[in-house]
Each structure stands twice: as C-alpha cells, then as structure tokens.
XYZ file of N, CA, C and O in Angstrom:
664
model
N 88.767 109.492 76.204
C 89.929 109.479 77.082
C 90.241 108.039 77.459
O 89.342 107.238 77.647
N 91.508 107.737 77.550
C 91.887 106.409 78.019
C 91.403 106.265 79.450
O 91.565 107.164 80.261
N 90.784 105.166 79.744
C 90.230 104.959 81.083
C 91.185 104.163 81.948
O 90.791 103.188 82.575
N 92.444 104.560 81.960
C 93.438 103.858 82.762
C 93.218 104.139 84.237
O 92.663 105.175 84.621
N 93.682 103.214 85.045
C 93.495 103.288 86.494
C 94.806 102.980 87.197
O 95.443 101.970 86.886
N 95.162 103.816 88.153
C 96.305 103.541 89.024
C 95.749 103.143 90.380
O 94.867 103.814 90.927
N 96.274 102.050 90.925
C 95.841 101.539 92.220
C 97.032 101.572 93.165
O 98.091 101.025 92.842
N 96.866 102.204 94.315
C 97.909 102.204 95.343
C 97.444 101.330 96.496
O 96.425 101.623 97.133
N 98.187 100.267 96.742
C 97.881 99.345 97.833
C 98.548 99.848 99.104
O 99.770 99.840 99.217
N 97.743 100.340 100.023
C 98.195 100.802 101.339
C 99.376 101.774 101.275
O 100.410 101.565 101.921
N 99.261 102.866 100.522
C 100.372 103.824 100.444
C 100.679 104.427 101.809
O 99.780 104.604 102.632
N 101.961 104.732 102.033
C 102.404 105.194 103.355
C 102.895 106.642 103.383
O 102.882 107.265 104.438
N 103.377 107.139 102.270
C 104.021 108.453 102.255
C 103.125 109.452 101.526
O 102.878 109.308 100.321
N 102.642 110.461 102.240
C 101.683 111.388 101.627
C 102.221 112.133 100.416
O 101.481 112.355 99.448
N 103.490 112.506 100.408
C 104.033 113.235 99.262
C 104.010 112.377 98.004
O 103.744 112.888 96.902
N 104.282 111.082 98.129
C 104.200 110.197 96.960
C 102.778 110.159 96.413
O 102.559 110.273 95.207
N 101.809 109.992 97.298
C 100.414 109.931 96.859
C 99.988 111.258 96.242
O 99.280 111.282 95.234
N 100.445 112.371 96.792
C 100.147 113.676 96.208
C 100.721 113.810 94.810
O 100.043 114.277 93.882
N 101.973 113.396 94.636
C 102.605 113.440 93.303
C 101.873 112.539 92.314
O 101.659 112.903 91.155
N 101.498 111.367 92.768
C 100.777 110.427 91.905
C 99.410 110.999 91.540
O 98.967 110.898 90.393
N 98.746 111.622 92.495
C 97.467 112.260 92.215
C 97.593 113.327 91.142
O 96.773 113.423 90.228
N 98.645 114.123 91.226
C 98.873 115.165 90.219
C 99.112 114.545 88.843
O 98.586 115.007 87.830
N 99.889 113.470 88.788
C 100.130 112.768 87.529
C 98.819 112.220 86.970
O 98.566 112.294 85.764
N 97.979 111.690 87.829
C 96.688 111.165 87.381
C 95.810 112.271 86.802
O 95.164 112.079 85.764
N 95.774 113.430 87.439
C 94.986 114.547 86.911
C 95.527 114.964 85.545
O 94.765 115.186 84.598
N 96.851 115.045 85.417
C 97.471 115.492 84.164
C 97.249 114.519 83.010
O 97.356 114.901 81.843
N 96.928 113.270 83.329
C 96.767 112.251 82.292
C 95.337 111.744 82.159
O 95.070 110.870 81.333
N 94.431 112.256 82.969
C 93.050 111.784 82.917
C 92.892 110.364 83.425
O 92.036 109.616 82.986
N 93.729 109.992 84.371
C 93.747 108.634 84.922
C 93.047 108.622 86.273
O 93.191 109.552 87.064
N 92.311 107.571 86.551
C 91.650 107.437 87.852
C 92.639 106.890 88.883
O 93.477 106.054 88.556
N 92.503 107.333 90.122
C 93.344 106.849 91.219
C 92.474 106.074 92.200
O 91.403 106.536 92.592
N 92.951 104.895 92.597
C 92.258 104.040 93.555
C 93.192 103.825 94.735
O 94.343 103.415 94.545
N 92.705 104.081 95.943
C 93.508 103.948 97.162
C 92.935 102.837 98.024
O 91.776 102.907 98.445
N 93.754 101.817 98.274
C 93.343 100.708 99.135
C 93.889 100.956 100.528
O 95.099 101.094 100.716
N 93.002 101.022 101.502
C 93.376 101.283 102.893
C 93.918 100.016 103.545
O 93.678 98.924 103.053
N 94.626 100.195 104.666
C 94.832 101.448 105.394
C 95.891 102.332 104.731
O 96.851 101.837 104.145
N 95.678 103.624 104.834
C 96.640 104.602 104.351
C 97.563 104.980 105.505
O 97.135 104.972 106.659
N 98.785 105.346 105.211
C 99.735 105.740 106.250
C 99.636 107.217 106.587
O 100.561 107.771 107.184
N 98.539 107.854 106.240
C 98.360 109.296 106.418
C 96.884 109.612 106.238
O 96.092 108.749 105.859
N 96.529 110.858 106.489
C 95.161 111.330 106.240
C 95.147 112.092 104.930
O 96.087 112.818 104.618
N 94.079 111.950 104.188
C 94.003 112.602 102.885
C 93.914 114.126 102.982
O 94.112 114.809 101.992
N 93.668 114.646 104.154
C 93.605 116.102 104.289
C 94.928 116.708 104.757
O 94.998 117.890 105.056
N 95.987 115.891 104.795
C 97.289 116.397 105.234
C 97.829 117.421 104.242
O 97.659 117.287 103.028
N 98.523 118.411 104.769
C 99.108 119.462 103.929
C 100.094 118.889 102.914
O 100.183 119.374 101.801
N 100.859 117.869 103.305
C 101.882 117.339 102.413
C 101.293 116.722 101.153
O 101.909 116.770 100.092
N 100.088 116.168 101.229
C 99.444 115.641 100.021
C 99.058 116.798 99.117
O 99.317 116.786 97.932
N 98.436 117.793 99.690
C 97.997 118.929 98.875
C 99.188 119.692 98.317
O 99.142 120.193 97.204
N 100.281 119.766 99.075
C 101.476 120.457 98.586
C 102.041 119.720 97.372
O 102.371 120.320 96.363
N 102.147 118.400 97.457
C 102.690 117.620 96.347
C 101.724 117.603 95.162
O 102.143 117.673 94.012
N 100.433 117.516 95.440
C 99.435 117.494 94.374
C 99.063 118.880 93.903
O 98.320 119.038 92.934
N 99.581 119.881 94.582
C 99.317 121.290 94.294
C 97.811 121.540 94.280
O 97.079 120.952 95.039
N 97.385 122.402 93.419
C 95.961 122.732 93.391
C 95.163 121.779 92.505
O 94.002 122.022 92.223
N 95.774 120.677 92.081
C 95.103 119.720 91.217
C 94.284 118.689 91.998
O 93.472 117.981 91.416
N 94.514 118.556 93.289
C 93.901 117.474 94.065
C 92.378 117.506 93.978
O 91.738 116.462 93.911
N 91.776 118.692 93.926
C 90.321 118.783 93.840
C 89.786 118.259 92.511
O 88.612 117.928 92.407
N 90.630 118.190 91.491
C 90.217 117.695 90.174
C 90.450 116.191 90.008
O 90.134 115.629 88.963
N 90.995 115.549 91.022
C 91.357 114.139 90.947
C 90.133 113.237 91.069
O 89.300 113.413 91.952
N 90.046 112.242 90.187
C 89.030 111.197 90.267
C 89.631 110.094 91.134
O 90.448 109.294 90.670
N 89.266 110.086 92.408
C 89.870 109.147 93.372
C 88.792 108.367 94.104
O 87.750 108.908 94.467
N 89.055 107.070 94.296
C 88.146 106.193 95.023
C 88.946 105.481 96.107
O 90.061 105.027 95.856
N 88.359 105.383 97.299
C 89.000 104.679 98.414
C 88.277 103.367 98.679
O 87.073 103.268 98.508
N 89.056 102.372 99.135
C 88.520 101.057 99.457
C 89.006 100.667 100.845
O 90.139 100.961 101.207
N 88.175 99.964 101.581
C 88.568 99.622 102.955
C 89.650 98.542 103.000
O 90.382 98.448 103.975
N 89.738 97.725 101.938
C 90.790 96.715 101.845
C 90.829 96.162 100.410
O 90.031 96.564 99.568
N 91.733 95.240 100.165
C 91.911 94.678 98.821
C 90.658 93.939 98.354
O 90.266 94.037 97.189
N 90.008 93.209 99.252
C 88.791 92.482 98.895
C 87.693 93.448 98.462
O 86.983 93.200 97.481
N 87.562 94.562 99.139
C 86.592 95.600 98.779
C 86.886 96.121 97.370
O 85.979 96.303 96.551
N 88.164 96.346 97.073
C 88.571 96.794 95.735
C 88.142 95.774 94.680
O 87.566 96.138 93.645
N 88.430 94.478 94.911
C 88.077 93.441 93.946
C 86.560 93.352 93.743
O 86.080 93.228 92.614
N 85.808 93.436 94.841
C 84.352 93.345 94.753
C 83.748 94.516 93.984
O 82.765 94.343 93.265
N 84.329 95.686 94.106
C 83.786 96.875 93.438
C 84.312 97.056 92.019
O 83.840 97.934 91.299
N 85.260 96.214 91.609
C 85.813 96.271 90.256
C 85.878 94.857 89.668
O 86.952 94.384 89.303
N 84.720 94.189 89.559
C 84.728 92.799 89.092
C 85.247 92.686 87.663
O 84.931 93.508 86.804
N 86.054 91.674 87.439
C 86.577 91.414 86.104
C 87.651 92.375 85.634
O 88.056 92.341 84.475
N 88.139 93.234 86.510
C 89.161 94.213 86.126
C 90.463 93.508 85.760
O 90.880 92.568 86.432
N 91.082 93.962 84.680
C 92.415 93.464 84.300
C 93.418 94.266 85.120
O 93.521 95.484 84.964
N 94.150 93.594 86.018
C 95.046 94.276 86.946
C 96.486 93.848 86.686
O 96.819 92.664 86.777
N 97.327 94.814 86.371
C 98.767 94.591 86.270
C 99.367 94.986 87.607
O 99.018 96.019 88.173
N 100.260 94.160 88.121
C 100.838 94.385 89.435
C 102.321 94.693 89.309
O 103.097 93.845 88.887
N 102.683 95.918 89.661
C 104.074 96.347 89.563
C 104.831 95.888 90.804
O 104.467 96.215 91.925
N 105.888 95.123 90.567
C 106.663 94.556 91.670
C 108.079 94.230 91.201
O 108.282 93.905 90.026
N 109.013 94.291 92.101
C 110.382 93.901 91.760
C 110.499 92.385 91.612
O 111.510 91.885 91.127
N 109.466 91.648 91.999
C 109.504 90.183 91.968
C 108.963 89.583 90.668
O 108.914 88.368 90.527
N 108.537 90.407 89.736
C 107.913 89.924 88.503
C 108.944 89.412 87.496
O 110.103 89.817 87.507
N 108.488 88.554 86.597
C 109.331 88.038 85.516
C 109.168 88.856 84.245
O 110.034 88.839 83.390
N 108.049 89.565 84.092
C 107.777 90.334 82.884
C 108.176 91.795 83.077
O 107.890 92.394 84.116
N 108.796 92.385 82.074
C 109.145 93.806 82.098
C 107.902 94.600 81.695
O 107.122 94.154 80.848
N 107.742 95.758 82.269
C 106.538 96.566 82.054
C 106.293 96.916 80.587
O 105.149 97.177 80.195
N 107.310 96.896 79.747
C 107.130 97.198 78.322
C 106.740 95.970 77.504
O 106.446 96.089 76.320
N 106.745 94.796 78.120
C 106.440 93.554 77.409
C 104.953 93.207 77.385
O 104.569 92.248 76.724
N 104.139 93.945 78.111
C 102.706 93.642 78.143
C 101.947 94.675 77.328
O 102.449 95.765 77.068
N 100.741 94.309 76.924
C 99.869 95.202 76.169
C 98.794 95.713 77.122
O 97.951 94.957 77.575
N 98.831 96.997 77.446
C 97.892 97.585 78.400
C 96.579 97.922 77.709
O 96.550 98.725 76.775
N 95.504 97.334 78.189
C 94.186 97.654 77.680
C 93.827 99.068 78.137
O 94.279 99.520 79.184
N 92.982 99.752 77.384
C 92.673 101.146 77.715
C 91.928 101.294 79.035
O 91.895 102.379 79.609
N 91.354 100.222 79.545
C 90.610 100.308 80.800
C 91.248 99.476 81.920
O 90.592 99.138 82.894
N 92.531 99.167 81.791
C 93.183 98.312 82.782
C 93.514 99.074 84.064
O 93.434 100.292 84.135
N 93.892 98.304 85.061
C 94.310 98.820 86.359
C 95.778 98.450 86.544
O 96.170 97.316 86.254
N 96.571 99.389 87.046
C 97.981 99.122 87.318
C 98.187 99.368 88.805
O 98.032 100.494 89.286
N 98.509 98.307 89.531
C 98.615 98.373 90.980
C 100.072 98.475 91.429
O 100.950 97.803 90.882
N 100.284 99.303 92.452
C 101.592 99.490 93.069
C 101.429 99.287 94.566
O 100.438 99.718 95.159
N 102.420 98.652 95.187
C 102.347 98.366 96.617
C 102.870 99.493 97.472
O 103.405 100.484 96.989
N 102.708 99.300 98.773
C 103.172 100.316 99.713
C 104.686 100.434 99.679
O 105.396 99.481 99.321
N 105.164 101.604 100.042
C 106.581 101.924 99.912
C 107.490 100.969 100.681
O 108.556 100.608 100.189
N 107.091 100.519 101.843
C 107.983 99.701 102.676
C 107.997 98.225 102.309
O 108.956 97.524 102.629
N 106.963 97.733 101.638
C 106.884 96.289 101.428
C 106.339 95.867 100.072
O 106.352 94.676 99.756
N 105.830 96.771 99.268
C 105.266 96.406 97.976
C 103.920 95.718 98.102
O 103.238 95.819 99.123
N 103.545 95.009 97.055
C 102.296 94.243 97.051
C 102.571 92.925 97.774
O 103.573 92.267 97.513
N 101.687 92.504 98.673
C 101.923 91.249 99.401
C 102.102 90.057 98.460
O 101.423 89.941 97.435
N 103.010 89.164 98.837
C 103.299 88.001 97.997
C 102.087 87.102 97.806
O 101.945 86.483 96.756
N 101.186 87.028 98.785
C 100.001 86.181 98.615
C 99.103 86.691 97.483
O 98.377 85.914 96.871
N 99.178 87.970 97.170
C 98.453 88.518 96.014
C 99.253 88.255 94.741
O 98.696 87.846 93.720
N 100.547 88.469 94.803
C 101.398 88.299 93.616
C 101.391 86.868 93.088
O 101.362 86.656 91.875
N 101.441 85.873 93.969
C 101.487 84.482 93.511
C 100.211 84.086 92.784
O 100.219 83.145 91.992
N 99.129 84.807 93.015
C 97.876 84.538 92.310
C 97.828 85.234 90.950
O 96.913 84.985 90.161
N 98.809 86.104 90.676
C 98.793 86.907 89.450
C 100.157 86.955 88.758
O 100.608 88.036 88.374
N 100.815 85.823 88.553
C 102.163 85.877 87.973
C 102.194 86.395 86.535
O 103.155 87.045 86.132
N 101.149 86.135 85.766
C 101.155 86.545 84.359
C 100.905 88.030 84.160
O 101.205 88.573 83.096
N 100.344 88.689 85.165
C 100.095 90.128 85.053
C 100.989 90.938 85.991
O 100.766 92.125 86.184
N 101.985 90.286 86.558
C 102.962 91.004 87.384
C 104.057 91.544 86.475
O 104.554 90.832 85.596
N 104.422 92.799 86.682
C 105.396 93.482 85.818
C 106.462 94.151 86.669
O 106.245 94.441 87.839
N 107.615 94.390 86.061
C 108.710 95.027 86.782
C 109.379 96.073 85.918
O 109.337 96.007 84.691
N 109.996 97.043 86.578
C 110.840 98.034 85.925
C 112.273 97.547 86.108
O 112.705 97.327 87.236
N 113.026 97.362 85.028
C 114.402 96.861 85.168
C 115.286 97.841 85.945
O 115.160 99.063 85.810
N 116.144 97.290 86.761
C 117.122 98.063 87.531
C 118.410 97.255 87.588
O 118.397 96.052 87.362
N 119.500 97.909 87.925
C 120.766 97.202 88.069
C 121.056 96.937 89.541
O 120.539 97.619 90.428
N 121.869 95.946 89.771
C 122.372 95.677 91.110
C 121.319 95.300 92.123
O 120.277 94.759 91.805
N 121.641 95.619 93.359
C 120.786 95.244 94.474
C 119.896 96.383 94.949
O 119.548 96.458 96.129
N 119.536 97.275 94.042
C 118.637 98.365 94.400
C 117.295 97.754 94.778
O 116.740 96.945 94.034
N 116.778 98.132 95.936
C 115.521 97.546 96.411
C 114.346 97.938 95.533
O 113.533 97.107 95.146
N 114.237 99.235 95.213
C 113.137 99.694 94.362
C 113.333 101.165 94.023
O 114.161 101.849 94.623
N 112.555 101.628 93.073
C 112.513 103.046 92.742
C 111.491 103.739 93.636
O 110.651 103.085 94.253
N 111.511 105.058 93.638
C 110.497 105.819 94.348
C 109.126 105.491 93.748
O 108.983 105.356 92.537
N 108.124 105.391 94.605
C 106.789 104.996 94.164
C 106.218 105.940 93.110
O 105.705 105.490 92.078
N 106.298 107.236 93.322
C 105.709 108.151 92.334
C 106.459 108.095 91.007
O 105.847 108.211 89.934
N 107.774 107.866 91.037
C 108.532 107.695 89.791
C 108.104 106.416 89.068
O 107.951 106.400 87.844
N 107.934 105.349 89.817
C 107.521 104.072 89.224
C 106.154 104.188 88.555
O 105.949 103.692 87.445
N 105.225 104.852 89.235
C 103.892 105.048 88.649
C 104.007 105.809 87.335
O 103.412 105.427 86.325
N 104.790 106.887 87.326
C 104.922 107.696 86.111
C 105.526 106.885 84.966
O 105.055 106.964 83.826
N 106.538 106.088 85.255
C 107.191 105.285 84.213
C 106.194 104.327 83.567
O 106.048 104.277 82.343
N 105.496 103.551 84.372
C 104.585 102.533 83.845
C 103.341 103.178 83.236
O 102.883 102.765 82.159
N 102.800 104.189 83.879
C 101.601 104.850 83.356
C 101.859 105.441 81.979
O 101.048 105.279 81.061
N 102.984 106.104 81.795
C 103.253 106.704 80.493
C 103.502 105.657 79.409
O 103.214 105.896 78.236
N 103.992 104.487 79.761
C 104.084 103.404 78.780
C 102.681 102.951 78.377
O 102.399 102.745 77.189
N 101.796 102.801 79.346
C 100.412 102.413 79.040
C 99.730 103.480 78.188
O 99.013 103.162 77.229
N 99.956 104.742 78.508
C 99.389 105.836 77.714
C 99.952 105.831 76.293
O 99.227 106.040 75.324
N 101.257 105.609 76.173
C 101.894 105.552 74.851
C 101.265 104.446 74.008
O 100.918 104.645 72.848
N 101.095 103.274 74.629
C 100.495 102.155 73.894
C 99.072 102.471 73.446
O 98.603 101.945 72.443
N 98.382 103.310 74.198
C 97.022 103.717 73.856
C 97.011 105.033 73.083
O 96.001 105.723 73.030
N 98.170 105.364 72.501
C 98.348 106.533 71.629
C 97.991 107.849 72.302
O 97.485 108.749 71.659
N 98.222 107.940 73.604
C 97.956 109.169 74.355
C 96.562 109.705 74.035
O 96.362 110.911 73.844
N 95.614 108.801 73.999
C 94.243 109.118 73.619
C 93.703 110.328 74.387
O 93.720 110.355 75.614
N 93.243 111.317 73.679
C 92.648 112.556 74.193
C 93.621 113.434 74.976
O 93.196 114.269 75.762
N 94.907 113.250 74.783
C 95.887 114.103 75.457
C 96.449 115.116 74.465
O 96.477 114.864 73.257
N 96.874 116.228 74.964
C 97.487 117.250 74.118
C 98.859 116.751 73.682
O 99.710 116.465 74.508
N 99.071 116.656 72.379
C 100.302 116.077 71.855
C 101.297 117.114 71.349
O 102.429 116.771 71.034
N 100.890 118.363 71.242
C 101.794 119.408 70.771
C 101.767 120.582 71.728
O 100.725 120.956 72.240
N 102.936 121.160 71.926
C 103.036 122.365 72.736
C 102.936 123.598 71.859
O 102.852 123.515 70.634
N 102.984 124.747 72.486
C 102.891 126.008 71.763
C 104.048 126.883 72.219
O 103.983 127.538 73.259
N 105.109 126.874 71.439
C 106.299 127.631 71.785
C 106.209 129.024 71.172
O 106.100 129.189 69.968
N 106.209 130.002 72.023
C 106.206 131.388 71.561
C 107.657 131.861 71.515
O 108.366 131.810 72.511
N 108.060 132.321 70.373
C 109.451 132.776 70.234
C 109.582 134.179 70.807
O 108.770 135.050 70.575
N 110.631 134.346 71.541
C 110.941 135.635 72.121
C 111.638 136.483 71.055
O 112.603 136.046 70.449
N 111.134 137.635 70.810
C 111.724 138.503 69.797
C 112.507 139.602 70.502
O 111.980 140.304 71.351
N 113.772 139.705 70.151
C 114.638 140.712 70.748
C 114.573 142.002 69.917
O 114.549 141.966 68.716
N 114.547 143.090 70.588
C 114.506 144.385 69.891
C 115.845 145.037 69.894
O 116.643 144.930 70.713
C-alpha cells in the first residue's frame, strides 16, 4: 500500500476533518493531526462526516508542529498553500511523503512556509478566491499523489451488475 500521509495543521471544522478521515480510510492513507484542534475528536459532527469509517482510521495526534517534526524525522513534507509557486501536479510525490494542509481560517503559518518554498504547492484557482474547502483540497492533492504512485494496492475496477428487465 502507498504509505502516503495527510497532515492537518490545527484543523478547526470537525466536518472537514471527518470527511478527510473518511477519504484517508478509503485510500489507505494515514492522517496526522497537529493540535490545537478547534473541536473534540469525539464530537458527533466528526463521526457523522466520517460515517462508520472513523474507527478504521490510522490517525496520530501531535501536541504541536515541533512534536510532529520530532516524531517524523527526515519526512518529506509538501505544504499545500495558496502562497506557493509550484502547482500540485508539478511535483513528484514519493510513496511515503507527507502532505500538509493548514487550518481553515489561516492556512499554514508563513514562518513554516518560508522555510519550505521548494515543497510548497498550490491548487490553481481563478480570481480573488481565498481558498477551496479543506476537505476538497485534500482530496484533489491526495488523488494526484495516489495517481502518481499508480493507485498502489487500490481497487482499480468496479463491478457493474446489469439490470435485466423481464
């Protein structure tokens, strides 16, 4: 299985985190949550968005960004931000990389971004749109990383049963 990792830096909206958790379960991706969180992980809204998949989620919590770095030494981290110069499709995602997304109200802090300009990535948008929804952004970038890794160990074909009319 591709050992991709999604990192949420101080997420604020429980429904977004629930949706992202469900996406991670569906793709075999690990989820990393950097505190403080804007909610409690036992809130109904997280479980509602993540449905019954939340118990199957491989999730790790960190007390802060420094704790995350210390527990994941040498990790290749791509930082999704509207401030990046590189488009998310222009980088080559390693099968064990980490893709970080910032909190809904402010993104990843600039003091972190300025230290990582070469691994900062953006999703193109038109006009003065501030940003996309966090769970949508995660899905867009994660599926590009999965595609580049040939959807390793994922089901690639569906099973369509034809309805026969009598």
